[in-house]
Tab-separated table of C-alpha atoms in Angstrom:
chain	number	residue	atom	x	y	z
A	35	MET	CA	19.736	-10.042	-19.145
A	36	GLU	CA	23.622	-11.396	-19.993
A	37	ALA	CA	25.880	-11.625	-17.017
A	38	LYS	CA	28.087	-8.844	-18.212
A	39	ALA	CA	24.985	-6.647	-18.461
A	40	THR	CA	23.686	-8.210	-14.945
A	41	GLN	CA	27.031	-7.608	-12.955
A	42	ALA	CA	27.202	-3.742	-14.725
A	43	LEU	CA	23.766	-2.790	-12.803
A	44	LEU	CA	24.575	-4.199	-9.935
A	45	ASN	CA	27.464	-2.705	-9.361
A	46	GLU	CA	26.041	0.730	-10.490
A	47	LEU	CA	23.592	0.170	-8.016
A	48	VAL	CA	26.061	-1.094	-5.245
A	49	GLU	CA	28.224	2.378	-5.675
A	50	THR	CA	25.527	4.350	-5.425
A	51	LEU	CA	24.934	2.845	-1.844
A	52	LYS	CA	28.230	3.007	-1.084
A	53	ASP	CA	27.658	6.764	-2.056
A	54	GLY	CA	25.136	7.111	0.364
A	55	GLN	CA	26.692	5.021	2.861
A	56	LYS	CA	29.698	7.766	2.886
A	57	GLY	CA	27.342	10.288	2.210
A	58	TYR	CA	24.992	9.590	5.311
A	59	ALA	CA	28.081	9.282	7.437
A	60	ASP	CA	29.727	12.847	6.884
A	61	ALA	CA	26.560	14.017	7.006
A	62	MET	CA	25.817	12.732	10.420
A	63	THR	CA	29.085	14.575	11.253
A	64	ASP	CA	28.007	17.586	9.678
A	65	VAL	CA	25.039	18.604	11.880
A	66	ASP	CA	24.570	19.268	15.738
A	67	ASP	CA	20.977	18.271	15.548
A	68	ALA	CA	20.831	14.961	17.702
A	69	ARG	CA	17.714	14.050	15.803
A	70	LEU	CA	19.573	14.763	12.196
A	71	LYS	CA	22.020	12.828	13.344
A	72	ASP	CA	20.327	9.753	14.095
A	73	THR	CA	18.862	9.473	10.996
A	74	PHE	CA	21.369	9.782	9.113
A	75	LYS	CA	22.973	7.383	11.415
A	76	ASN	CA	20.286	5.028	10.610
A	77	TYR	CA	20.004	5.740	6.427
A	78	SER	CA	24.229	4.763	6.862
A	79	ALA	CA	23.389	1.990	7.858
A	80	GLN	CA	20.338	0.749	6.102
A	81	ARG	CA	22.704	1.086	2.796
A	82	SER	CA	25.547	-1.160	4.063
A	83	GLU	CA	22.604	-3.584	4.672
A	84	TYR	CA	21.787	-2.925	1.138
A	85	ILE	CA	25.091	-3.784	-0.153
A	86	THR	CA	25.408	-6.669	1.345
A	87	GLU	CA	22.320	-7.674	-0.138
A	88	ILE	CA	23.119	-7.033	-3.794
A	89	GLU	CA	26.328	-8.342	-3.410
A	90	ASP	CA	25.140	-11.734	-1.519
A	91	GLN	CA	22.791	-11.644	-4.546
A	92	MET	CA	25.865	-11.067	-7.140
A	93	PHE	CA	28.159	-14.152	-5.395
A	94	LYS	CA	25.196	-16.299	-5.772
A	95	LEU	CA	25.445	-15.724	-9.897
A	96	ASN	CA	28.629	-15.996	-10.117
A	97	LEU	CA	28.851	-12.042	-10.703
A	98	LYS	CA	32.097	-9.191	-9.225
A	99	PRO	CA	31.361	-6.728	-7.158
A	100	ASP	CA	33.323	-3.575	-8.504
A	101	GLU	CA	36.321	-2.730	-6.451
A	102	SER	CA	36.448	0.479	-7.368
A	103	GLY	CA	34.956	4.011	-6.795
A	104	SER	CA	32.917	5.688	-8.857
A	105	VAL	CA	33.424	9.872	-9.730
A	106	THR	CA	30.366	10.823	-9.574
A	107	ALA	CA	30.645	9.893	-6.348
A	108	THR	CA	34.136	11.437	-5.202
A	109	VAL	CA	32.068	14.477	-6.695
A	110	HIS	CA	29.317	14.779	-4.305
A	111	ARG	CA	30.994	13.818	-1.269
A	112	ALA	CA	33.464	16.627	-2.262
A	113	TRP	CA	30.603	18.814	-2.919
A	114	ILE	CA	29.271	17.576	0.870
A	115	ASP	CA	32.146	18.908	2.371
A	116	LEU	CA	32.645	22.072	1.036
A	117	LYS	CA	28.711	23.034	0.969
A	118	ALA	CA	29.010	22.257	5.093
A	119	ALA	CA	31.832	24.188	5.436
A	120	LEU	CA	30.875	27.324	3.721
A	121	THR	CA	27.824	27.021	5.979
A	122	SER	CA	29.182	25.516	8.838
A	123	LYS	CA	27.547	23.093	9.960
A	124	ASN	CA	23.836	24.939	8.553
A	125	ASN	CA	21.608	21.972	8.736
A	126	ASN	CA	19.547	22.936	5.467
A	127	ALA	CA	22.068	22.876	3.408
A	128	VAL	CA	23.168	18.649	4.249
A	129	LEU	CA	19.718	18.537	4.093
A	130	ASN	CA	19.476	19.943	0.677
A	131	GLU	CA	22.501	17.504	-0.405
A	132	CYS	CA	21.179	14.893	0.846
A	133	GLU	CA	17.910	15.081	-0.933
A	134	ARG	CA	19.744	15.213	-3.702
A	135	GLY	CA	22.049	12.065	-3.156
A	136	GLU	CA	18.097	10.691	-2.749
A	137	GLU	CA	17.575	11.216	-6.183
A	138	TYR	CA	20.203	10.151	-7.528
A	139	ALA	CA	19.677	6.856	-5.873
A	140	VAL	CA	16.200	7.097	-6.753
A	141	LYS	CA	16.876	7.293	-10.442
A	142	ALA	CA	19.478	4.415	-10.172
A	143	TYR	CA	16.917	2.275	-8.633
A	144	GLN	CA	14.399	3.104	-11.658
A	145	THR	CA	16.628	2.286	-14.352
A	146	ALA	CA	17.495	-0.912	-12.617
A	147	LEU	CA	13.765	-1.439	-11.974
A	148	LYS	CA	13.506	-1.330	-15.812
A	149	ALA	CA	16.130	-3.929	-17.096
A	150	GLN	CA	14.484	-6.733	-18.713
A	151	ASP	CA	14.921	-10.466	-17.839
A	152	LEU	CA	16.640	-9.443	-14.309
A	153	PRO	CA	16.947	-13.093	-12.012
A	154	SER	CA	13.760	-12.833	-9.805
A	155	PRO	CA	15.548	-12.760	-6.673
A	156	ILE	CA	17.668	-9.959	-7.541
A	157	LYS	CA	14.734	-8.119	-8.935
A	158	SER	CA	13.181	-8.580	-5.883
A	159	VAL	CA	15.597	-7.114	-3.769
A	160	ILE	CA	15.952	-4.308	-5.892
A	161	GLU	CA	12.314	-3.506	-5.269
A	162	LYS	CA	12.533	-3.790	-1.941
A	163	GLN	CA	15.681	-1.313	-1.245
A	164	TYR	CA	13.582	0.854	-3.775
A	165	GLN	CA	10.635	0.907	-1.332
A	166	GLY	CA	13.394	2.131	1.493
A	167	VAL	CA	15.091	4.401	-0.674
A	168	GLN	CA	11.539	6.430	-1.419
A	169	GLU	CA	10.809	6.170	1.707
A	170	ALA	CA	14.824	8.322	2.698
A	171	LEU	CA	13.962	10.775	0.101
A	172	ASN	CA	10.316	11.859	1.549
A	173	THR	CA	11.912	11.814	4.799
A	174	ILE	CA	14.352	13.911	4.146
A	175	LYS	CA	12.251	16.110	2.216
A	176	SER	CA	9.682	16.226	4.860
A	177	LEU	CA	12.471	16.941	7.101
A	178	LYS	CA	13.684	19.704	5.066
A	179	THR	CA	9.984	21.693	6.230
A	180	ALA	CA	9.687	20.648	10.186
């Protein structure tokens, strides 16, 4: 895979992770339930860790992380804020938005995993992180039914 294509792919994952980190941090303030606050705090920290892992791999390959934000993310965050405001800290509404965000992240990782000729260390990081994102989606779904 060409360096430019690898850089674009990894930057897209980093943006998705930044969106998730911010989304979970926002969700944490939009709920009163201590268990949910803890879950959201943990996933926000996880996303921060994932960002660092990918950016470390990028620096090793002399690829530059993109410093600009994603338009999709801004729209998604605004929607979370609006939904939370309208539903006055409704846990299910916040969980629905978290689920939507996780589904987007899962798709981003699935796309990245289909990329041909990714350097082995990066592919390993992406595979490990994909498992964590998939697990988060399953947890969010189970919290909705609890």
